[in-house]
Amino acid sequence: MSLTFGSKAKLNNGVEIPWLGLGVWQMSTKETLEAVGHALMVGYRHIDTATLYGNESEVGEAIRKSGIPREQVFVTTKLWNNDHGKDRAPRAFEESLKELNLGYIDLYLIHWPVAGLRNETWDALLKVYKDKKCRALGVSNYTIKHLEELLSRSELVPAVNQVEFHPFLFQRELLDFCKKHGIQLEAYSPLTKGKRLKDPELVEVAIKYKRSTAQILIRWALQHGIVLIPKSSTPKRIEENSKVFDFKISDKDMGFLDTLHENFRATWDPSEIP
Ligand code: NDP
């Protein structure tokens, strides 16, 4: 797979999503404006936000200020847990649309598989999708069990499942399941929230390729066919994280990185959600 920064993955409805984007969780409003502005300036065309992050409005503002045509930037946002339900979900979507103020949303995700409500919410959002208010509809934090349930009852296969994914949480079965069903897996916390960047075995690989450990983690995900959204508020790191298209990790080293799996989670574990 020969990728460039501009390369995009094709979702199951034909919509294209840039393989590498910028995540903006835990950025202040000021940081969001600056980081998104900088990312767009250095070539990012994909931003991942959520209602929960409280910075949709700044994401929209930074994109508008950049002068880059709207259709060249891919924007994801997500429905938070208190917005589930057939009446609330479409309203939450409209609120995000208003906050972003970009005319439309590229990808809208159910942030979390809330028990008892997620199916009703999905059905309500299906109508939003059919009304062409968002270009793609997907889910986040869905395990195989949640996806099987959804697939058994929905006429639409989710375009994306966004989950925590990195070598220390190498969810191979979930990745295979998503590939088999045409669901694009998207990695969040792909840098382990910074918690494993000094892992000695990872450092060894980074030294071998003369790259940072963050760059190795990003390249590893890309070579597994995963879309990803590392977060950084630091201009230098935003740039560093995009410089991953001029080298390739060998099959042998990919195999080695795969063995780093230790079921480590930097965030929450959705597997207990019935
Ligand atoms: P990441 O794994 O992307 O790690 C972010 C941390 O790594 C920050 O502390 C950042 O610091 C640091 N960092 C970034 N680049 C480098 C680098 N090159 N060298 C050293 N440190 C670096 O964590 P996130 O949890 O933020 O995940 C990314 C995105 O995924 C989120 O922003 C959000 O958009 C999404 N997400 C979605 C979730 C969901 O439930 N759907 C859950 C969690 C995240 P600094 O900013 O100071 O540079």
XYZ file of C-alpha atoms in Angstrom, residues 48-50 53 76-81 84 107-114 118 122 137-143 146-147 150 158 160-164 174 183-184 186-188 229 268 270 273:
47
model
C -12.213 14.527 14.704
C -14.325 16.244 17.351
C -17.402 15.397 19.449
C -15.262 17.811 23.688
C -16.349 13.941 12.216
C -18.425 14.622 15.288
C -20.246 12.372 17.734
C -23.485 12.011 19.640
C -22.910 11.913 23.395
C -24.600 9.573 25.873
C -29.626 9.042 22.905
C -19.175 11.540 9.513
C -21.537 11.310 12.473
C -20.838 8.667 15.125
C -22.708 7.240 18.079
C -19.984 7.876 20.664
C -20.803 4.996 22.983
C -23.045 1.878 22.717
C -25.464 2.929 25.471
C -28.407 2.551 21.008
C -29.332 4.391 15.283
C -22.926 7.329 9.641
C -20.964 5.188 12.044
C -20.379 4.065 15.594
C -17.691 4.248 18.221
C -16.635 1.952 21.046
C -18.647 -0.921 19.563
C -17.300 -4.401 20.302
C -22.512 -4.644 19.621
C -21.739 -4.725 15.906
C -26.541 -3.774 14.884
C -22.060 1.474 9.755
C -16.895 3.358 10.577
C -16.238 1.920 14.019
C -13.941 4.221 16.002
C -12.210 2.400 18.862
C -9.027 2.539 20.904
C -12.350 -6.734 15.915
C -16.730 -1.311 8.297
C -13.695 0.976 8.342
C -10.656 4.040 12.957
C -8.123 4.197 15.793
C -8.540 6.623 18.654
C -6.653 10.554 14.492
C -12.445 3.214 28.755
C -16.754 -0.900 26.334
C -21.709 -2.831 28.122
